[in-house]
Coordinates of C-alpha atoms in Angstrom, one line a residue:
Chain A
M1 CA 0.0 0.0 0.0
I2 CA 1.3 3.5 -0.8
T3 CA 1.5 6.0 2.0
L4 CA 0.6 9.6 2.6
S5 CA 4.3 10.5 2.8
Q6 CA 4.9 9.0 -0.7
I7 CA 2.1 11.3 -2.0
R8 CA 3.5 14.4 -0.2
S9 CA 6.9 13.6 -1.7
A10 CA 5.4 13.3 -5.2
A11 CA 3.6 16.6 -4.7
T12 CA 7.0 18.4 -4.1
V13 CA 8.6 16.6 -7.1
I14 CA 6.0 17.3 -9.7
A15 CA 4.9 20.8 -8.5
P16 CA 7.1 22.8 -10.9
H17 CA 5.8 20.9 -14.0
V18 CA 2.0 20.4 -13.4
V19 CA -0.8 23.0 -13.4
R20 CA -2.1 23.5 -9.9
T21 CA -5.7 23.1 -11.0
P22 CA -8.3 25.1 -9.1
L23 CA -11.7 23.8 -7.9
L24 CA -14.4 25.3 -10.1
P25 CA -17.9 25.8 -8.7
F26 CA -20.4 23.6 -10.7
G27 CA -24.0 23.6 -9.5
S28 CA -24.0 22.7 -5.8
G29 CA -20.6 21.0 -6.2
W30 CA -17.1 21.5 -7.6
L31 CA -15.0 20.3 -10.5
K32 CA -11.2 19.4 -10.4
P33 CA -10.3 20.1 -14.0
E34 CA -7.3 17.8 -14.7
N35 CA -8.1 18.2 -18.4
L36 CA -6.2 21.5 -18.1
Q37 CA -2.8 19.7 -17.6
P38 CA -0.4 20.2 -20.4
I39 CA -1.1 16.9 -22.1
G40 CA -4.8 17.2 -21.3
A41 CA -5.0 14.6 -18.5
F42 CA -4.1 13.7 -14.9
K43 CA -1.8 11.0 -16.2
L44 CA 1.0 13.6 -16.3
R45 CA 1.2 13.6 -12.5
G46 CA 2.1 9.9 -12.1
A47 CA 4.4 9.9 -15.1
L48 CA 6.4 12.9 -13.8
N49 CA 6.7 11.3 -10.4
A50 CA 7.9 8.0 -11.9
L51 CA 10.4 9.6 -14.2
A52 CA 11.8 11.8 -11.4
R53 CA 12.6 8.7 -9.4
L54 CA 13.9 6.7 -12.2
E55 CA 17.3 4.9 -11.9
N56 CA 19.3 3.9 -14.9
R57 CA 18.1 7.0 -16.7
E58 CA 20.4 6.7 -19.8
K59 CA 18.8 3.4 -20.8
G60 CA 15.5 5.1 -21.1
V61 CA 11.8 4.2 -20.5
V62 CA 9.2 2.2 -22.3
A63 CA 5.4 2.4 -22.2
Y64 CA 2.5 0.9 -24.1
S65 CA -0.6 3.0 -24.4
S66 CA -3.0 4.2 -27.1
G67 CA -4.0 7.1 -24.9
N68 CA -3.1 9.7 -22.4
H69 CA -0.4 7.7 -20.7
A70 CA 1.6 7.7 -23.9
Q71 CA 1.8 11.4 -24.0
A72 CA 2.3 11.7 -20.3
V73 CA 5.4 9.4 -20.4
A74 CA 6.7 11.2 -23.5
F75 CA 6.3 14.6 -21.8
A76 CA 7.9 13.5 -18.6
A77 CA 10.8 11.8 -20.3
R78 CA 11.6 14.8 -22.4
L79 CA 11.5 17.0 -19.4
H80 CA 14.0 14.7 -17.6
G81 CA 16.2 14.2 -20.7
V82 CA 15.4 10.4 -20.7
P83 CA 14.8 8.5 -24.0
A84 CA 11.3 7.2 -24.4
A85 CA 10.0 4.4 -26.5
I86 CA 6.2 4.2 -26.7
V87 CA 4.4 1.2 -28.2
M88 CA 1.0 2.1 -29.6
P89 CA -1.6 -0.2 -31.2
D90 CA -2.3 0.3 -34.9
N91 CA -5.8 1.5 -34.3
T92 CA -4.6 4.6 -32.4
P93 CA -5.9 7.8 -33.9
P94 CA -3.2 9.4 -36.0
V95 CA -3.5 12.7 -34.1
K96 CA -2.4 10.9 -30.9
I97 CA 0.5 9.2 -32.6
E98 CA 1.7 12.6 -34.0
A99 CA 1.3 14.2 -30.6
T100 CA 3.4 11.5 -28.9
K101 CA 6.1 11.9 -31.6
A102 CA 6.0 15.7 -31.2
L103 CA 7.0 15.2 -27.6
G104 CA 10.2 13.5 -28.7
A105 CA 9.3 9.9 -28.1
E106 CA 10.2 7.0 -30.4
V107 CA 6.9 5.4 -31.4
F108 CA 6.4 1.7 -32.4
I109 CA 3.1 0.9 -34.0
V110 CA 2.0 -2.8 -33.5
G111 CA -1.1 -4.9 -33.7
I112 CA -3.3 -4.5 -30.6
T113 CA -2.5 -8.0 -29.2
E114 CA 1.3 -7.5 -29.6
R115 CA 1.8 -4.4 -27.5
V116 CA 2.8 -6.0 -24.2
E117 CA 5.2 -8.4 -25.9
R118 CA 6.8 -5.6 -28.0
A119 CA 7.2 -3.4 -24.9
E120 CA 8.8 -6.2 -22.9
A121 CA 11.1 -6.9 -25.8
L122 CA 12.2 -3.3 -25.9
V123 CA 12.8 -3.4 -22.1
A124 CA 14.9 -6.5 -22.5
E125 CA 16.9 -5.3 -25.5
R126 CA 17.7 -1.9 -24.1
G127 CA 17.8 -2.4 -20.4
A128 CA 15.1 0.2 -20.3
T129 CA 12.5 0.6 -17.5
L130 CA 8.8 0.0 -18.2
I131 CA 6.5 2.7 -16.9
P132 CA 3.1 1.1 -16.4
P133 CA 0.0 3.2 -16.7
F134 CA -1.3 2.4 -13.1
D135 CA 0.3 -0.7 -11.6
H136 CA 3.2 1.1 -9.9
P137 CA 3.6 2.9 -6.5
D138 CA 5.3 6.0 -8.0
V139 CA 2.5 6.4 -10.6
I140 CA -0.2 6.0 -7.9
A141 CA 1.5 8.4 -5.6
G142 CA 1.7 11.0 -8.4
Q143 CA -2.1 10.7 -9.1
G144 CA -2.7 11.0 -5.3
T145 CA -1.5 14.6 -5.3
I146 CA -4.9 15.5 -6.7
G147 CA -6.4 14.4 -3.3
L148 CA -4.0 16.6 -1.4
E149 CA -5.0 19.6 -3.5
I150 CA -8.7 19.0 -3.0
L151 CA -8.3 19.0 0.8
E152 CA -6.1 22.1 0.7
D153 CA -8.6 24.0 -1.4
L154 CA -11.9 22.8 0.2
P155 CA -11.2 21.6 3.8
D156 CA -14.9 21.0 4.4
V157 CA -15.4 18.7 1.4
E158 CA -17.8 15.9 2.0
A159 CA -17.3 13.6 -1.0
V160 CA -14.9 13.2 -3.9
V161 CA -16.0 11.4 -7.1
V162 CA -13.2 9.8 -9.2
P163 CA -13.4 7.7 -12.4
M164 CA -12.1 4.2 -12.2
S165 CA -10.5 1.9 -14.8
G166 CA -7.1 0.4 -13.9
G167 CA -7.6 2.2 -10.6
G168 CA -4.4 4.2 -10.3
L169 CA -6.1 7.5 -9.9
I170 CA -8.6 6.5 -7.3
S171 CA -6.0 4.5 -5.3
G172 CA -3.8 7.6 -5.0
V173 CA -6.7 10.0 -4.3
A174 CA -8.3 7.7 -1.8
T175 CA -5.0 7.2 0.1
A176 CA -4.4 10.9 0.3
I177 CA -8.0 11.6 1.5
K178 CA -8.6 8.7 3.9
S179 CA -5.2 9.3 5.5
L180 CA -6.0 12.9 6.3
R181 CA -9.8 12.9 6.6
P182 CA -11.4 9.4 6.9
D183 CA -14.8 11.0 7.1
V184 CA -14.7 12.3 3.5
R185 CA -16.5 9.8 1.2
V186 CA -14.5 8.6 -1.8
I187 CA -16.8 7.4 -4.5
G188 CA -15.8 5.7 -7.7
A189 CA -17.5 6.3 -11.1
E190 CA -17.7 3.7 -13.8
P191 CA -19.5 3.3 -17.1
E192 CA -22.3 0.7 -16.8
L193 CA -20.6 -1.0 -19.8
A194 CA -17.3 -1.4 -17.9
A195 CA -18.5 -1.8 -14.3
D196 CA -16.2 -4.6 -13.2
I197 CA -15.1 -2.7 -10.1
A198 CA -18.7 -2.2 -9.0
D199 CA -19.1 -5.9 -9.3
S200 CA -15.9 -6.5 -7.5
L201 CA -16.9 -4.4 -4.5
K202 CA -20.2 -6.2 -4.3
A203 CA -18.5 -9.5 -4.4
G204 CA -15.7 -8.5 -2.0
A205 CA -13.1 -9.8 -4.4
L206 CA -11.7 -8.8 -7.8
V207 CA -14.2 -9.8 -10.6
R208 CA -12.9 -9.9 -14.1
W209 CA -14.9 -8.8 -17.1
D210 CA -14.2 -10.0 -20.7
P211 CA -12.0 -7.2 -22.3
L212 CA -14.3 -7.3 -25.3
K213 CA -17.3 -6.5 -23.1
R214 CA -15.4 -3.6 -21.4
A215 CA -14.4 -2.3 -24.8
Q216 CA -17.9 -1.2 -25.7
T217 CA -18.1 2.0 -23.7
V218 CA -17.5 5.4 -25.4
A219 CA -15.3 6.1 -22.4
D220 CA -12.3 4.7 -24.1
A221 CA -9.8 5.5 -21.3
L222 CA -11.9 3.4 -18.8
R223 CA -11.6 0.0 -20.5
D224 CA -8.8 -1.3 -18.3
E225 CA -9.2 -3.3 -15.1
P226 CA -7.4 -3.1 -11.7
S227 CA -4.2 -4.9 -10.8
A228 CA -3.7 -6.7 -7.5
L229 CA -2.0 -3.5 -6.2
T230 CA -4.8 -1.1 -7.2
W231 CA -7.5 -3.5 -6.1
A232 CA -5.9 -3.7 -2.6
H233 CA -6.4 0.1 -2.3
I234 CA -9.8 0.2 -3.9
G235 CA -11.2 -2.7 -1.8
K236 CA -10.0 -1.0 1.4
L237 CA -10.6 2.7 0.7
V238 CA -13.5 3.3 -1.7
D239 CA -16.8 3.9 0.0
D240 CA -19.2 3.4 -3.0
V241 CA -19.5 3.2 -6.8
I242 CA -21.9 5.0 -9.1
T243 CA -22.3 3.6 -12.6
V244 CA -23.5 5.8 -15.5
S245 CA -25.0 5.1 -18.9
E246 CA -23.5 6.0 -22.2
D247 CA -26.1 8.8 -22.6
E248 CA -25.3 10.1 -19.2
I249 CA -21.6 10.2 -20.1
L250 CA -22.2 12.1 -23.4
G251 CA -24.6 14.4 -21.6
A252 CA -21.9 15.3 -19.1
V253 CA -19.5 16.1 -21.9
A254 CA -22.0 18.5 -23.3
D255 CA -22.9 19.9 -19.9
L256 CA -19.2 20.6 -19.1
A257 CA -18.9 22.5 -22.4
R258 CA -22.0 24.6 -21.9
R259 CA -21.9 25.3 -18.2
A260 CA -18.2 25.1 -17.2
R261 CA -16.5 26.0 -20.5
L262 CA -14.4 22.9 -20.3
I263 CA -13.7 20.4 -23.0
A264 CA -13.7 16.8 -21.6
E265 CA -13.3 13.5 -23.3
P266 CA -16.1 11.0 -22.4
S267 CA -13.9 9.2 -19.9
G268 CA -13.0 12.6 -18.4
A269 CA -16.7 13.3 -17.8
V270 CA -17.7 10.0 -16.2
A271 CA -17.2 11.3 -12.6
V272 CA -19.3 14.4 -13.5
A273 CA -22.1 12.2 -14.8
A274 CA -21.9 10.3 -11.5
Q275 CA -21.8 13.5 -9.5
A276 CA -25.1 14.5 -11.1
K277 CA -26.7 11.2 -9.9
L278 CA -25.4 12.1 -6.4
G279 CA -27.4 15.3 -6.5
G280 CA -24.6 17.5 -7.8
A281 CA -22.6 17.7 -4.5
G282 CA -19.0 17.0 -3.9
V283 CA -15.9 17.3 -6.0
A284 CA -15.8 15.5 -9.4
V285 CA -12.4 14.9 -11.0
V286 CA -12.5 15.8 -14.7
S287 CA -9.8 13.4 -15.6
G288 CA -9.0 14.2 -19.3
G289 CA -9.9 16.4 -22.3
N290 CA -8.6 14.6 -25.4
V291 CA -11.9 14.3 -27.1
D292 CA -12.4 13.8 -30.8
P293 CA -13.4 17.3 -32.1
G294 CA -16.0 15.8 -34.4
L295 CA -17.8 14.1 -31.5
L296 CA -17.7 17.3 -29.4
A297 CA -19.1 19.2 -32.4
R298 CA -22.0 16.8 -32.8
L299 CA -22.8 17.0 -29.1
L300 CA -22.8 20.8 -29.2
A301 CA -24.8 21.0 -32.4
T302 CA -27.8 19.2 -30.8
Chain B
M1 CA -6.2 57.1 -11.9
I2 CA -6.6 54.0 -9.8
T3 CA -3.9 52.8 -7.5
L4 CA -2.1 49.6 -6.7
S5 CA -3.6 49.8 -3.2
Q6 CA -7.1 49.9 -4.6
I7 CA -6.3 46.7 -6.6
R8 CA -4.8 45.0 -3.6
S9 CA -7.9 45.9 -1.6
A10 CA -10.1 44.5 -4.3
A11 CA -8.1 41.3 -4.3
T12 CA -8.9 40.7 -0.7
V13 CA -12.6 41.6 -1.1
I14 CA -13.3 39.3 -4.0
A15 CA -11.0 36.4 -3.2
P16 CA -13.7 34.2 -1.5
H17 CA -16.0 34.4 -4.5
V18 CA -13.8 34.2 -7.6
V19 CA -11.8 31.3 -9.1
R20 CA -8.1 31.8 -8.5
T21 CA -7.3 31.0 -12.2
P22 CA -4.0 29.3 -12.8
L23 CA -1.6 30.1 -15.7
L24 CA -1.8 27.3 -18.3
P25 CA 1.2 26.6 -20.5
F26 CA 0.3 27.2 -24.2
G27 CA 3.0 26.9 -26.8
S28 CA 5.9 29.1 -25.7
G29 CA 3.6 31.3 -23.6
W30 CA 0.7 31.1 -21.1
L31 CA -3.0 31.5 -20.8
K32 CA -4.9 33.2 -18.0
P33 CA -8.3 31.4 -18.3
E34 CA -10.9 33.9 -17.0
N35 CA -13.5 32.0 -18.9
L36 CA -13.5 29.6 -16.0
Q37 CA -15.0 32.2 -13.6
P38 CA -18.5 31.1 -12.4
I39 CA -20.3 33.4 -15.0
G40 CA -17.8 32.6 -17.7
A41 CA -15.9 35.9 -17.8
F42 CA -13.5 38.2 -15.9
K43 CA -16.4 40.7 -15.5
L44 CA -17.3 39.0 -12.2
R45 CA -14.2 40.5 -10.5
G46 CA -15.1 44.1 -11.1
A47 CA -18.8 43.6 -10.3
L48 CA -18.0 41.8 -7.0
N49 CA -15.6 44.7 -6.0
A50 CA -18.2 47.3 -6.8
L51 CA -21.0 45.5 -5.0
A52 CA -18.9 44.9 -1.9
R53 CA -18.2 48.7 -1.7
L54 CA -21.8 49.7 -2.4
E55 CA -23.5 52.2 -0.1
N56 CA -27.3 52.4 0.0
R57 CA -27.5 48.7 -0.5
E58 CA -31.3 48.3 0.1
K59 CA -32.1 50.5 -2.9
G60 CA -30.4 48.1 -5.2
V61 CA -28.3 48.3 -8.3
V62 CA -29.0 48.8 -12.0
A63 CA -26.9 47.8 -15.0
Y64 CA -27.4 47.8 -18.8
S65 CA -25.8 45.0 -20.8
S66 CA -26.5 42.3 -23.3
G67 CA -23.5 40.4 -22.3
N68 CA -21.2 39.2 -19.5
H69 CA -21.6 42.3 -17.4
A70 CA -25.3 41.6 -16.9
Q71 CA -24.6 38.2 -15.4
A72 CA -21.7 39.5 -13.4
V73 CA -23.8 42.2 -11.7
A74 CA -26.7 39.8 -11.1
F75 CA -24.3 37.2 -9.6
A76 CA -22.5 39.8 -7.3
A77 CA -25.8 41.4 -6.3
R78 CA -27.3 38.0 -5.3
L79 CA -24.2 37.2 -3.3
H80 CA -24.5 40.5 -1.4
G81 CA -28.3 40.3 -1.0
V82 CA -28.8 43.5 -3.0
P83 CA -31.7 43.8 -5.5
A84 CA -30.5 44.0 -9.1
A85 CA -32.4 45.4 -12.2
I86 CA -30.7 44.6 -15.5
V87 CA -31.7 46.4 -18.7
M88 CA -31.1 44.2 -21.8
P89 CA -31.7 45.1 -25.4
D90 CA -34.3 43.1 -27.3
N91 CA -31.8 41.4 -29.6
T92 CA -30.1 39.7 -26.6
P93 CA -30.0 35.9 -27.1
P94 CA -32.7 34.3 -24.9
V95 CA -30.2 32.0 -23.2
K96 CA -28.4 35.1 -21.8
I97 CA -31.7 36.6 -20.6
E98 CA -32.7 33.4 -18.9
A99 CA -29.2 33.1 -17.3
T100 CA -29.5 36.6 -15.9
K101 CA -33.0 35.9 -14.5
A102 CA -31.8 32.6 -13.0
L103 CA -29.3 34.6 -11.0
G104 CA -32.2 36.4 -9.4
A105 CA -32.1 39.7 -11.3
E106 CA -35.2 41.6 -12.5
V107 CA -34.7 41.9 -16.2
F108 CA -36.1 44.7 -18.4
I109 CA -36.1 44.2 -22.2
V110 CA -36.0 47.3 -24.3
G111 CA -35.0 48.5 -27.8
I112 CA -31.3 48.8 -28.2
T113 CA -31.4 52.6 -28.4
E114 CA -33.4 52.9 -25.2
R115 CA -31.3 51.0 -22.7
V116 CA -29.3 53.9 -21.2
E117 CA -32.4 56.0 -20.8
R118 CA -34.3 53.1 -19.2
A119 CA -31.4 52.4 -16.8
E120 CA -31.2 56.0 -15.8
A121 CA -35.0 56.1 -15.2
L122 CA -34.7 53.1 -12.9
V123 CA -31.9 54.7 -11.0
A124 CA -33.9 57.9 -10.6
E125 CA -37.2 56.0 -9.6
R126 CA -35.6 53.7 -7.1
G127 CA -32.6 55.7 -5.8
A128 CA -30.6 52.7 -7.0
T129 CA -26.9 52.8 -8.0
L130 CA -25.8 52.3 -11.6
I131 CA -22.9 49.8 -12.0
P132 CA -21.2 50.7 -15.2
P133 CA -19.4 47.9 -17.2
F134 CA -16.0 49.7 -17.1
D135 CA -16.2 53.4 -16.4
H136 CA -15.8 53.1 -12.6
P137 CA -12.7 52.9 -10.3
D138 CA -14.1 49.9 -8.3
V139 CA -14.8 48.0 -11.5
I140 CA -11.4 48.7 -12.9
A141 CA -9.7 47.8 -9.6
G142 CA -11.5 44.5 -9.6
Q143 CA -10.3 43.6 -13.1
G144 CA -6.8 44.6 -12.0
T145 CA -6.6 41.7 -9.7
I146 CA -5.8 39.6 -12.7
G147 CA -2.5 41.5 -13.1
L148 CA -1.6 40.8 -9.5
E149 CA -2.2 37.1 -10.0
I150 CA -0.1 36.9 -13.1
L151 CA 2.9 38.5 -11.4
E152 CA 2.5 36.2 -8.4
D153 CA 2.4 33.1 -10.5
L154 CA 5.0 34.1 -13.1
P155 CA 7.5 36.6 -11.6
D156 CA 9.7 36.6 -14.7
V157 CA 6.8 37.3 -17.1
E158 CA 7.9 39.6 -20.0
A159 CA 4.6 40.5 -21.7
V160 CA 0.9 40.4 -20.9
V161 CA -1.7 40.5 -23.8
V162 CA -5.2 41.9 -22.9
P163 CA -8.3 42.4 -25.0
M164 CA -9.5 46.0 -25.2
S165 CA -13.0 47.4 -25.7
G166 CA -14.3 49.8 -23.0
G167 CA -10.8 49.4 -21.5
G168 CA -11.7 48.5 -18.0
L169 CA -9.8 45.2 -18.0
I170 CA -6.6 46.6 -19.5
S171 CA -6.7 49.7 -17.3
G172 CA -6.8 47.6 -14.2
V173 CA -4.2 45.0 -15.4
A174 CA -1.8 47.6 -16.6
T175 CA -2.0 49.6 -13.4
A176 CA -1.2 46.4 -11.3
I177 CA 1.7 45.4 -13.6
K178 CA 3.3 48.8 -14.3
S179 CA 3.1 49.7 -10.5
L180 CA 5.1 46.6 -9.6
R181 CA 7.1 45.8 -12.7
P182 CA 7.4 48.7 -15.1
D183 CA 9.6 46.6 -17.4
V184 CA 6.8 44.1 -18.2
R185 CA 5.2 44.9 -21.5
V186 CA 1.4 45.4 -21.5
I187 CA 0.0 44.8 -24.9
G188 CA -3.6 45.5 -26.0
A189 CA -5.4 43.3 -28.5
E190 CA -8.2 44.5 -30.7
P191 CA -10.2 43.2 -33.7
E192 CA -9.2 45.0 -36.9
L193 CA -12.9 45.8 -37.3
A194 CA -13.0 47.6 -33.9
A195 CA -9.5 49.0 -33.7
D196 CA -10.4 52.5 -32.3
I197 CA -7.8 52.2 -29.5
A198 CA -5.1 51.3 -31.9
D199 CA -6.0 54.5 -33.8
S200 CA -6.1 56.5 -30.6
L201 CA -2.7 55.4 -29.4
K202 CA -1.3 56.3 -32.9
A203 CA -3.0 59.7 -32.7
G204 CA -2.1 60.3 -29.1
A205 CA -5.7 61.2 -28.3
L206 CA -9.0 59.3 -28.1
V207 CA -10.3 58.6 -31.6
R208 CA -14.0 57.7 -32.0
W209 CA -15.2 55.1 -34.4
D210 CA -18.8 54.9 -35.6
P211 CA -20.6 52.4 -33.4
L212 CA -22.1 50.7 -36.5
K213 CA -18.6 50.2 -37.8
R214 CA -17.4 48.7 -34.5
A215 CA -20.4 46.4 -34.5
Q216 CA -19.2 44.3 -37.4
T217 CA -16.7 42.2 -35.5
V218 CA -17.6 38.7 -34.4
A219 CA -16.0 39.6 -31.1
D220 CA -19.3 41.0 -29.8
A221 CA -18.0 41.9 -26.3
L222 CA -15.4 44.2 -27.9
R223 CA -17.7 46.6 -29.6
D224 CA -17.5 49.3 -26.9
E225 CA -15.1 52.2 -26.7
P226 CA -13.1 53.7 -23.8
S227 CA -14.3 56.4 -21.5
A228 CA -12.2 59.4 -20.4
L229 CA -11.2 57.4 -17.3
T230 CA -10.1 54.3 -19.1
W231 CA -8.4 56.2 -21.9
A232 CA -6.3 58.1 -19.3
H233 CA -5.0 54.7 -18.1
I234 CA -4.5 53.2 -21.6
G235 CA -2.8 56.3 -23.0
K236 CA -0.3 56.3 -20.2
L237 CA 0.3 52.5 -19.5
V238 CA -0.2 50.4 -22.6
D239 CA 3.0 49.7 -24.5
D240 CA 1.5 48.5 -27.8
V241 CA -1.6 47.2 -29.6
I242 CA -1.9 44.2 -31.9
T243 CA -4.9 44.0 -34.1
V244 CA -6.3 40.7 -35.4
S245 CA -8.5 39.7 -38.3
E246 CA -11.9 37.9 -38.0
D247 CA -10.3 34.7 -39.3
E248 CA -7.5 34.9 -36.7
I249 CA -10.1 35.4 -33.9
L250 CA -12.1 32.3 -35.0
G251 CA -8.9 30.4 -35.5
A252 CA -7.9 31.2 -31.9
V253 CA -11.3 29.9 -30.6
A254 CA -10.6 26.6 -32.4
D255 CA -7.0 26.5 -31.2
L256 CA -8.0 27.0 -27.6
A257 CA -10.6 24.1 -27.9
R258 CA -8.1 21.7 -29.5
R259 CA -4.9 22.5 -27.7
A260 CA -6.0 24.0 -24.3
R261 CA -9.3 22.2 -23.8
L262 CA -10.9 25.6 -23.1
I263 CA -14.1 27.0 -24.5
A264 CA -13.7 30.7 -25.3
E265 CA -16.1 33.1 -27.0
P266 CA -14.6 35.1 -29.9
S267 CA -14.0 38.2 -27.7
G268 CA -12.3 35.9 -25.2
A269 CA -9.9 34.6 -27.8
V270 CA -8.8 37.9 -29.3
A271 CA -5.7 38.2 -27.0
V272 CA -4.8 34.6 -27.9
A273 CA -4.9 35.5 -31.6
A274 CA -2.7 38.5 -30.8
Q275 CA -0.3 36.4 -28.8
A276 CA 0.2 34.1 -31.8
K277 CA 1.2 37.2 -33.9
L278 CA 3.7 38.0 -31.1
G279 CA 5.3 34.6 -31.6
G280 CA 3.4 32.9 -28.9
A281 CA 5.2 34.3 -25.9
G282 CA 3.8 36.1 -22.8
V283 CA 0.5 35.7 -21.0
A284 CA -2.8 36.0 -22.9
V285 CA -5.9 36.7 -20.9
V286 CA -8.8 34.5 -22.1
S287 CA -11.4 36.9 -21.0
G288 CA -14.7 35.0 -21.6
G289 CA -16.3 31.7 -22.6
N290 CA -19.9 32.4 -23.4
V291 CA -19.8 31.3 -27.0
D292 CA -22.8 30.2 -29.0
P293 CA -22.6 26.4 -29.0
G294 CA -23.6 26.3 -32.7
L295 CA -20.6 28.5 -33.7
L296 CA -18.2 26.4 -31.7
A297 CA -19.6 23.2 -33.2
R298 CA -19.1 24.6 -36.7
L299 CA -15.5 25.6 -35.9
L300 CA -14.7 22.1 -34.4
A301 CA -16.3 20.3 -37.3
T302 CA -14.0 21.9 -39.9

């Protein structure tokens, strides 16, 4: 289990390079707009913490991701002068491949089933270090800095709503909050179509869903599942889960644009959709903003 | 002329009610996203400062505006428990009328040429206080708090780019910045179609443009012109003006959406368009985000 002191240490390390996002009033609650980070997602916090603590820097890092983790590792590696190799599946939108290359990373495009194998091969060939998207204490501690900031800015907060997928974000945030304020409720948010953690919490043990089933949600950054490490945090620290429909997710994207002037990707709006079902109270983490412009245009035009 | 101490005092007064907006990295420069204020624009700062200092509170306030000032005064009046009457022209979009009513203001819809007369009549009938959109020291001091925050967050800032219309925002920001750091450049941004201040600075005296000419720009919040008070600040404190085309303004709205995940209205993106012509450096104030969703959808779809 990660500790409060690991999160406090991460906060010091990443502070010069992340946006200190404010809490934005939103109805009767608040938003924590992590979509405003330089790469458009909270993932930068964990990647920066992991890169800052990296040993064997000259041999570089490897990551596999089609999404925000790819850009987060590329950004953090460039900042620390560390070579980065990113393995991306061949169905990744070209704009995300270009953005990762623009951050100076070496990009390898492979079939979706080959990405772990290729990443492990790169690690072996180069003696490089794999930076996982959530299954690592430094990554979790970096994401946990969001929890510290929420408590600093809103000491009387009652509930924090956090999207869940691999579980790195909520593991970190829940550790920060429960360590300092066990009375604050930490609520996970999941798409109904990828509600494996809701099932797991009901069962009291990690329940696996078929990856093809989880892949159906429009919240494409929430199709992962917890590791043993993140499940250990979630099972112990998360008070409740709220699941949301695809329509509720897209409605929250439109609502954020119209009422908060924020652009969120569907995954980034899942906690906001859950917050609405909670009556609007508490702090919802807007976790990312890398939406397809065409999708946003269609949502705004209706 | 307003003073640094008036701005510092405003900062203390409004702090509990405004978002402390962060600086967001953007290319080689930074954004100050005032579109994230609760009513979607910087105008809240000035209105909150004016309402906090109001005498004769029980007789209420009056404002005339079709735009962000209407909601700013309504929001600030509700917060201070002061009755607010807002006069709006009959071509105001219904969504803005509803938003102003939802903030508890009494709204009067009049022909565009009658709004000053009607507001003055309400002031006379009720003994109420008129809150002007820019021509008032308390309003200017409130907007100036943005300048203090920029210097706090980025002590080595070299240039600040600020949109200009009535001139309240740049008068306040320039006073804060030049008082503390005379070496920092303060640059005004104007649409080419409403570049009366650029002409005035060239002429060394306030030049008036025909209101119908100024009304052509898509930046509908920048169709006003300075008062004697704001011109006194602008003529003394502003280093330079950059004018931008309508295409550059709309391009900046799209750029903010795609690269910064921020929704700006055209007026709110004018300083960003000017910043681009400056090579991307410095801090650009994103002054507002109340864009027509249909316009944004069209810009994102192309």
